[in-house]
PDB file of C-alpha atoms in Angstrom:
ATOM      1  CA  GLY Y  30       1.158  57.926  40.584  1.00  0.00           C
ATOM      2  CA  LEU Y  31       4.555  59.119  41.830  1.00  0.00           C
ATOM      3  CA  SER Y  32       8.034  58.382  40.491  1.00  0.00           C
ATOM      4  CA  TYR Y  33      10.936  57.733  42.872  1.00  0.00           C
ATOM      5  CA  ASP Y  34      12.227  61.278  42.337  1.00  0.00           C
ATOM      6  CA  LEU Y  35       8.944  62.726  43.612  1.00  0.00           C
ATOM      7  CA  LEU Y  36       8.934  60.745  46.872  1.00  0.00           C
ATOM      8  CA  SER Y  37       9.661  62.479  50.154  1.00  0.00           C
ATOM      9  CA  GLU Y  38      12.915  61.713  51.973  1.00  0.00           C
ATOM     10  CA  LYS Y  39      10.956  59.656  54.508  1.00  0.00           C
ATOM     11  CA  ARG Y  40       9.301  57.577  51.767  1.00  0.00           C
ATOM     12  CA  ARG Y  41      12.654  57.080  50.028  1.00  0.00           C
ATOM     13  CA  SER Y  42      14.133  55.857  53.282  1.00  0.00           C
ATOM     14  CA  GLN Y  43      11.263  53.420  53.829  1.00  0.00           C
ATOM     15  CA  TYR Y  44      11.643  52.230  50.228  1.00  0.00           C
ATOM     16  CA  ALA Y  45      15.361  51.629  50.693  1.00  0.00           C
ATOM     17  CA  ASP Y  46      14.781  49.673  53.923  1.00  0.00           C
ATOM     18  CA  PHE Y  47      12.230  47.296  52.428  1.00  0.00           C
ATOM     19  CA  ARG Y  48      13.637  43.773  52.180  1.00  0.00           C
ATOM     20  CA  ILE Y  49      12.722  41.145  49.616  1.00  0.00           C
ATOM     21  CA  PRO Y  50      13.783  37.575  50.510  1.00  0.00           C
ATOM     22  CA  VAL Y  51      15.523  35.818  47.614  1.00  0.00           C
ATOM     23  CA  ILE Y  52      16.254  32.108  47.232  1.00  0.00           C
ATOM     24  CA  THR Y  53      18.981  31.337  44.720  1.00  0.00           C
ATOM     25  CA  ILE Y  54      18.754  27.870  43.190  1.00  0.00           C
ATOM     26  CA  PRO Y  55      21.928  26.878  41.294  1.00  0.00           C
ATOM     27  CA  HIS Y  56      21.476  25.860  37.681  1.00  0.00           C
ATOM     28  CA  THR Y  57      22.924  22.439  38.507  1.00  0.00           C
ATOM     29  CA  THR Y  58      20.168  21.670  41.046  1.00  0.00           C
ATOM     30  CA  SER Y  59      18.121  18.608  40.085  1.00  0.00           C
ATOM     31  CA  PRO Y  60      14.497  19.277  39.039  1.00  0.00           C
ATOM     32  CA  ASP Y  61      13.313  17.024  41.889  1.00  0.00           C
ATOM     33  CA  ASP Y  62      15.061  19.271  44.417  1.00  0.00           C
ATOM     34  CA  VAL Y  63      13.644  22.364  42.734  1.00  0.00           C
ATOM     35  CA  PHE Y  64      10.179  20.777  42.979  1.00  0.00           C
ATOM     36  CA  SER Y  65      10.753  20.203  46.722  1.00  0.00           C
ATOM     37  CA  VAL Y  66      11.759  23.844  47.218  1.00  0.00           C
ATOM     38  CA  TYR Y  67       8.620  25.020  45.425  1.00  0.00           C
ATOM     39  CA  GLU Y  68       6.541  22.660  47.571  1.00  0.00           C
ATOM     40  CA  ASP Y  69       7.995  24.210  50.738  1.00  0.00           C
ATOM     41  CA  ILE Y  70       7.393  27.746  49.467  1.00  0.00           C
ATOM     42  CA  ASN Y  71       3.870  26.747  48.493  1.00  0.00           C
ATOM     43  CA  SER Y  72       3.011  25.804  52.090  1.00  0.00           C
ATOM     44  CA  GLY Y  73       1.756  29.366  52.641  1.00  0.00           C
ATOM     45  CA  GLY Y  74      -0.558  31.602  50.626  1.00  0.00           C
ATOM     46  CA  GLU Y  75      -2.676  30.264  47.785  1.00  0.00           C
ATOM     47  CA  ASP Y  76      -1.997  26.569  47.280  1.00  0.00           C
ATOM     48  CA  LEU Y  77      -0.745  25.467  43.892  1.00  0.00           C
ATOM     49  CA  THR Y  78      -1.448  21.975  42.604  1.00  0.00           C
ATOM     50  CA  LYS Y  79       1.364  19.461  42.109  1.00  0.00           C
ATOM     51  CA  GLN Y  80       1.097  19.911  38.341  1.00  0.00           C
ATOM     52  CA  GLN Y  81       1.410  23.685  38.646  1.00  0.00           C
ATOM     53  CA  LEU Y  82       4.587  23.140  40.669  1.00  0.00           C
ATOM     54  CA  ARG Y  83       5.864  20.786  37.961  1.00  0.00           C
ATOM     55  CA  ARG Y  84       5.333  23.534  35.412  1.00  0.00           C
ATOM     56  CA  ALA Y  85       7.812  25.673  37.330  1.00  0.00           C
ATOM     57  CA  ALA Y  86      10.323  22.947  38.238  1.00  0.00           C
ATOM     58  CA  PHE Y  87      10.377  21.010  34.953  1.00  0.00           C
ATOM     59  CA  TYR Y  88       9.431  23.625  32.388  1.00  0.00           C
ATOM     60  CA  GLY Y  89      10.558  22.754  28.887  1.00  0.00           C
ATOM     61  CA  GLU Y  90       9.508  20.813  25.794  1.00  0.00           C
ATOM     62  CA  TYR Y  91       7.607  18.162  27.766  1.00  0.00           C
ATOM     63  CA  ILE Y  92       5.451  20.692  29.623  1.00  0.00           C
ATOM     64  CA  GLU Y  93       4.809  22.448  26.305  1.00  0.00           C
ATOM     65  CA  LEU Y  94       3.726  19.099  24.832  1.00  0.00           C
ATOM     66  CA  LEU Y  95       1.181  18.657  27.658  1.00  0.00           C
ATOM     67  CA  ASP Y  96      -0.161  22.148  26.921  1.00  0.00           C
ATOM     68  CA  GLU Y  97      -0.596  21.104  23.291  1.00  0.00           C
ATOM     69  CA  LEU Y  98      -2.201  17.717  23.980  1.00  0.00           C
ATOM     70  CA  VAL Y  99      -4.924  19.070  26.286  1.00  0.00           C
ATOM     71  CA  ARG Y 100      -6.191  20.974  23.235  1.00  0.00           C
ATOM     72  CA  ASN Y 101      -6.725  17.721  21.345  1.00  0.00           C
ATOM     73  CA  GLU Y 102     -10.444  17.540  20.538  1.00  0.00           C
ATOM     74  CA  ASP Y 103     -10.748  13.786  21.081  1.00  0.00           C
ATOM     75  CA  PHE Y 104      -9.231  14.172  24.541  1.00  0.00           C
ATOM     76  CA  GLN Y 105     -11.628  17.006  25.371  1.00  0.00           C
ATOM     77  CA  ARG Y 106     -14.585  14.966  24.094  1.00  0.00           C
ATOM     78  CA  ILE Y 107     -13.536  12.098  26.380  1.00  0.00           C
ATOM     79  CA  ARG Y 108     -12.732  14.181  29.457  1.00  0.00           C
ATOM     80  CA  ASP Y 109     -15.933  16.239  29.496  1.00  0.00           C
ATOM     81  CA  PRO Y 110     -18.328  15.116  26.730  1.00  0.00           C
ATOM     82  CA  GLU Y 111     -21.249  17.288  27.827  1.00  0.00           C
ATOM     83  CA  SER Y 112     -19.272  20.544  27.833  1.00  0.00           C
ATOM     84  CA  PHE Y 113     -17.496  19.631  24.618  1.00  0.00           C
ATOM     85  CA  GLU Y 114     -20.728  18.934  22.724  1.00  0.00           C
ATOM     86  CA  LYS Y 115     -22.184  22.243  23.926  1.00  0.00           C
ATOM     87  CA  GLY Y 116     -19.068  24.096  22.791  1.00  0.00           C
ATOM     88  CA  GLU Y 117     -18.380  25.110  26.396  1.00  0.00           C
ATOM     89  CA  TYR Y 118     -15.245  23.087  27.116  1.00  0.00           C
ATOM     90  CA  THR Y 119     -12.538  25.043  28.969  1.00  0.00           C
ATOM     91  CA  LEU Y 120      -8.972  24.186  29.904  1.00  0.00           C
ATOM     92  CA  CYS Y 121      -8.389  23.542  33.604  1.00  0.00           C
ATOM     93  CA  THR Y 122      -6.841  26.528  35.390  1.00  0.00           C
ATOM     94  CA  LYS Y 123      -5.314  24.191  37.990  1.00  0.00           C
ATOM     95  CA  ASP Y 124      -3.639  22.003  35.318  1.00  0.00           C
ATOM     96  CA  SER Y 125      -5.490  18.820  36.315  1.00  0.00           C
ATOM     97  CA  ASP Y 126      -6.024  18.105  32.602  1.00  0.00           C
ATOM     98  CA  ARG Y 127      -2.249  18.318  32.014  1.00  0.00           C
ATOM     99  CA  GLU Y 128      -1.644  15.946  34.910  1.00  0.00           C
ATOM    100  CA  LEU Y 129      -4.135  13.467  33.446  1.00  0.00           C
ATOM    101  CA  VAL Y 130      -2.223  13.484  30.147  1.00  0.00           C
ATOM    102  CA  LEU Y 131       1.103  13.184  31.980  1.00  0.00           C
ATOM    103  CA  ARG Y 132      -0.196  10.118  33.847  1.00  0.00           C
ATOM    104  CA  ALA Y 133      -0.992   8.403  30.549  1.00  0.00           C
ATOM    105  CA  LEU Y 134       2.404   9.182  29.040  1.00  0.00           C
ATOM    106  CA  ALA Y 135       4.231   8.095  32.199  1.00  0.00           C
ATOM    107  CA  TRP Y 136       2.387   4.761  32.356  1.00  0.00           C
ATOM    108  CA  GLU Y 137       3.082   4.150  28.683  1.00  0.00           C
ATOM    109  CA  ARG Y 138       6.852   4.457  29.221  1.00  0.00           C
ATOM    110  CA  SER Y 139       7.114   2.554  32.501  1.00  0.00           C
ATOM    111  CA  GLY Y 140       4.387  -0.058  32.028  1.00  0.00           C
ATOM    112  CA  ILE Y 141       2.340  -1.373  34.928  1.00  0.00           C
ATOM    113  CA  SER Y 142       5.344  -3.185  36.406  1.00  0.00           C
ATOM    114  CA  GLY Y 143       7.470  -0.022  36.383  1.00  0.00           C
ATOM    115  CA  PHE Y 144       5.253   1.958  38.750  1.00  0.00           C
ATOM    116  CA  VAL Y 145       6.832   2.963  42.050  1.00  0.00           C
ATOM    117  CA  ARG Y 146       4.838   4.869  44.653  1.00  0.00           C
ATOM    118  CA  PRO Y 147       4.070   7.648  45.371  1.00  0.00           C
ATOM    119  CA  MET Y 148       2.325   8.952  42.262  1.00  0.00           C
ATOM    120  CA  LYS Y 149       3.836  12.414  42.767  1.00  0.00           C
ATOM    121  CA  LYS Y 150       7.385  11.105  42.390  1.00  0.00           C
ATOM    122  CA  PHE Y 151       6.367   8.704  39.620  1.00  0.00           C
ATOM    123  CA  LEU Y 152       5.208  11.650  37.514  1.00  0.00           C
ATOM    124  CA  ASN Y 153       8.246  13.729  38.468  1.00  0.00           C
ATOM    125  CA  ARG Y 154      10.528  10.908  37.323  1.00  0.00           C
ATOM    126  CA  GLU Y 155       8.796  10.857  33.944  1.00  0.00           C
ATOM    127  CA  LEU Y 156       9.600  14.539  33.414  1.00  0.00           C
ATOM    128  CA  SER Y 157      13.147  14.144  34.773  1.00  0.00           C
ATOM    129  CA  HIS Y 158      13.797  11.265  32.383  1.00  0.00           C
ATOM    130  CA  TYR Y 159      13.357  13.533  29.370  1.00  0.00           C
ATOM    131  CA  LYS Y 160      14.863  16.663  30.938  1.00  0.00           C
ATOM    132  CA  SER Y 161      18.398  15.295  30.659  1.00  0.00           C
ATOM    133  CA  MET Y 162      18.104  13.905  27.107  1.00  0.00           C
ATOM    134  CA  GLN Y 163      19.936  15.280  24.092  1.00  0.00           C
ATOM    135  CA  ASP Y 164      17.712  17.621  22.090  1.00  0.00           C
ATOM    136  CA  LYS Y 165      17.403  15.430  18.993  1.00  0.00           C
ATOM    137  CA  GLU Y 166      16.491  12.264  20.914  1.00  0.00           C
ATOM    138  CA  LYS Y 167      14.091  14.188  23.157  1.00  0.00           C
ATOM    139  CA  LYS Y 168      12.327  15.730  20.172  1.00  0.00           C
ATOM    140  CA  GLU Y 169      11.915  12.344  18.470  1.00  0.00           C
ATOM    141  CA  ARG Y 170      10.589  10.624  21.597  1.00  0.00           C
ATOM    142  CA  LEU Y 171       8.174  13.404  22.476  1.00  0.00           C
ATOM    143  CA  GLU Y 172       6.881  13.422  18.904  1.00  0.00           C
ATOM    144  CA  LYS Y 173       6.279   9.683  19.192  1.00  0.00           C
ATOM    145  CA  LYS Y 174       4.407  10.227  22.469  1.00  0.00           C
ATOM    146  CA  LYS Y 175       2.271  12.857  20.787  1.00  0.00           C
ATOM    147  CA  GLN Y 176       1.364  10.549  17.894  1.00  0.00           C
ATOM    148  CA  THR Y 177       0.509   7.676  20.257  1.00  0.00           C
ATOM    149  CA  PHE Y 178      -1.635   9.897  22.484  1.00  0.00           C
ATOM    150  CA  GLU Y 179      -3.578  11.309  19.553  1.00  0.00           C
ATOM    151  CA  LEU Y 180      -4.251   7.818  18.167  1.00  0.00           C
ATOM    152  CA  VAL Y 181      -5.335   6.383  21.538  1.00  0.00           C
ATOM    153  CA  MET Y 182      -7.693   9.335  22.077  1.00  0.00           C
ATOM    154  CA  LYS Y 183      -9.159   8.997  18.573  1.00  0.00           C
ATOM    155  CA  ILE Y 184      -9.713   5.249  19.012  1.00  0.00           C
ATOM    156  CA  SER Y 185     -11.275   5.683  22.462  1.00  0.00           C
ATOM    157  CA  ALA Y 186     -13.505   8.552  21.367  1.00  0.00           C
ATOM    158  CA  ASN Y 187     -14.709   6.567  18.323  1.00  0.00           C
ATOM    159  CA  VAL Y 188     -15.351   3.276  20.121  1.00  0.00           C
ATOM    160  CA  PHE Y 189     -17.293   4.949  22.949  1.00  0.00           C
ATOM    161  CA  ALA Y 190     -18.806   7.802  20.907  1.00  0.00           C
ATOM    162  CA  GLU Y 191     -22.442   6.967  21.612  1.00  0.00           C
ATOM    163  CA  SER Y 192     -22.124   5.751  25.189  1.00  0.00           C
ATOM    164  CA  ARG Y 193     -19.595   8.334  26.462  1.00  0.00           C
ATOM    165  CA  GLY Y 194     -18.028   5.417  28.321  1.00  0.00           C
ATOM    166  CA  ALA Y 195     -14.336   5.877  27.480  1.00  0.00           C
ATOM    167  CA  PHE Y 196     -12.204   5.194  30.580  1.00  0.00           C
ATOM    168  CA  ARG Y 197     -15.309   4.999  32.743  1.00  0.00           C
ATOM    169  CA  VAL Y 198     -16.870   2.372  34.981  1.00  0.00           C
ATOM    170  CA  TRP Y 199     -20.089   0.563  34.056  1.00  0.00           C
ATOM    171  CA  ASN Y 200     -22.042   0.494  37.309  1.00  0.00           C
ATOM    172  CA  GLN Y 201     -25.515   0.412  38.783  1.00  0.00           C
ATOM    173  CA  LYS Y 202     -27.231   3.268  40.587  1.00  0.00           C
ATOM    174  CA  ASP Y 203     -30.852   3.192  41.764  1.00  0.00           C
ATOM    175  CA  GLY Y 204     -31.469   0.026  39.767  1.00  0.00           C
ATOM    176  CA  THR Y 205     -30.194   1.510  36.506  1.00  0.00           C
ATOM    177  CA  TRP Y 206     -26.930   0.616  34.785  1.00  0.00           C
ATOM    178  CA  ALA Y 207     -24.892   3.471  33.315  1.00  0.00           C
ATOM    179  CA  TRP Y 208     -21.355   4.700  32.719  1.00  0.00           C
ATOM    180  CA  SER Y 209     -19.852   6.730  35.553  1.00  0.00           C
ATOM    181  CA  LYS Y 210     -19.579  10.448  34.763  1.00  0.00           C
ATOM    182  CA  PRO Y 211     -15.973  11.126  35.814  1.00  0.00           C
ATOM    183  CA  ILE Y 212     -13.049   9.283  34.253  1.00  0.00           C
ATOM    184  CA  SER Y 213     -11.839   6.369  36.375  1.00  0.00           C
ATOM    185  CA  LEU Y 214      -8.138   6.976  37.037  1.00  0.00           C
ATOM    186  CA  PRO Y 215      -7.278   3.244  37.383  1.00  0.00           C
ATOM    187  CA  LEU Y 216      -9.014   2.589  34.037  1.00  0.00           C
ATOM    188  CA  TRP Y 217      -7.343   5.616  32.453  1.00  0.00           C
ATOM    189  CA  ASP Y 218      -3.901   4.377  33.556  1.00  0.00           C
ATOM    190  CA  SER Y 219      -4.318   0.714  32.607  1.00  0.00           C
ATOM    191  CA  MET Y 220      -6.365   1.079  29.412  1.00  0.00           C
ATOM    192  CA  TYR Y 221      -4.003   3.691  28.020  1.00  0.00           C
ATOM    193  CA  VAL Y 222      -1.099   1.256  28.411  1.00  0.00           C
ATOM    194  CA  VAL Y 223      -3.088  -1.544  26.749  1.00  0.00           C
ATOM    195  CA  LEU Y 224      -4.250   0.594  23.828  1.00  0.00           C
ATOM    196  CA  SER Y 225      -0.799   2.080  23.238  1.00  0.00           C
ATOM    197  CA  GLU Y 226       0.621  -1.456  23.041  1.00  0.00           C
ATOM    198  CA  LEU Y 227      -2.166  -2.635  20.707  1.00  0.00           C
ATOM    199  CA  LEU Y 228      -1.133   0.090  18.266  1.00  0.00           C
ATOM    200  CA  ILE Y 229       1.910  -2.027  17.437  1.00  0.00           C
ATOM    201  CA  MET Y 230      -0.345  -4.680  15.885  1.00  0.00           C
ATOM    202  CA  TYR Y 231      -3.324  -2.504  14.948  1.00  0.00           C
ATOM    203  CA  PRO Y 232      -1.977   0.946  13.977  1.00  0.00           C
ATOM    204  CA  LYS Y 233      -5.094   2.358  12.298  1.00  0.00           C
ATOM    205  CA  PRO Y 234      -8.114   3.738  14.229  1.00  0.00           C
ATOM    206  CA  GLN Y 235     -10.629   2.039  11.908  1.00  0.00           C
ATOM    207  CA  MET Y 236      -9.277  -1.375  13.013  1.00  0.00           C
ATOM    208  CA  TYR Y 237     -11.017  -0.858  16.349  1.00  0.00           C
TER     209      TYR Y 237
END
């Protein structure tokens, strides 16, 4: 409850001696290098997820698009149908939902043959690709990604509405066949690419 003027000389001296380490990252530094710096800093204290680090290193229109797409109701219905139907769906505080969307958009651009391990760098490259684009082209491409994502989610949610099986594995447990509860990442990656390509020939959700 004290201002600086009300501190004792000893407290003022201690205040003046306190050091705060500062890392200056030049504006020209590549986002990948910034990501690496954040990873190193993140080695202590509370761990951040890779997607939370991407938010810091690659922040811009693409990250804002991910924030928008995770609010898409068809996506929420697919990701966690039980919570969605109860009206209890919540956004992930660790950004795993954003990373799931980013995976889909990255696979769509690169195709299955364009994937280069590791996944961390694959997703970073997707964000870097759009970071350097001219504003007009970036806006047009991101808008196209948004439209494709919304259509793929609507189609998937409609086709699997009753079974809750979108992007899930049909398997047997204790003699009973059922859809797996969590989304299968390999199915999410591959089926998103297939459905986004099918939109070229079948652009309307009711065609599915």
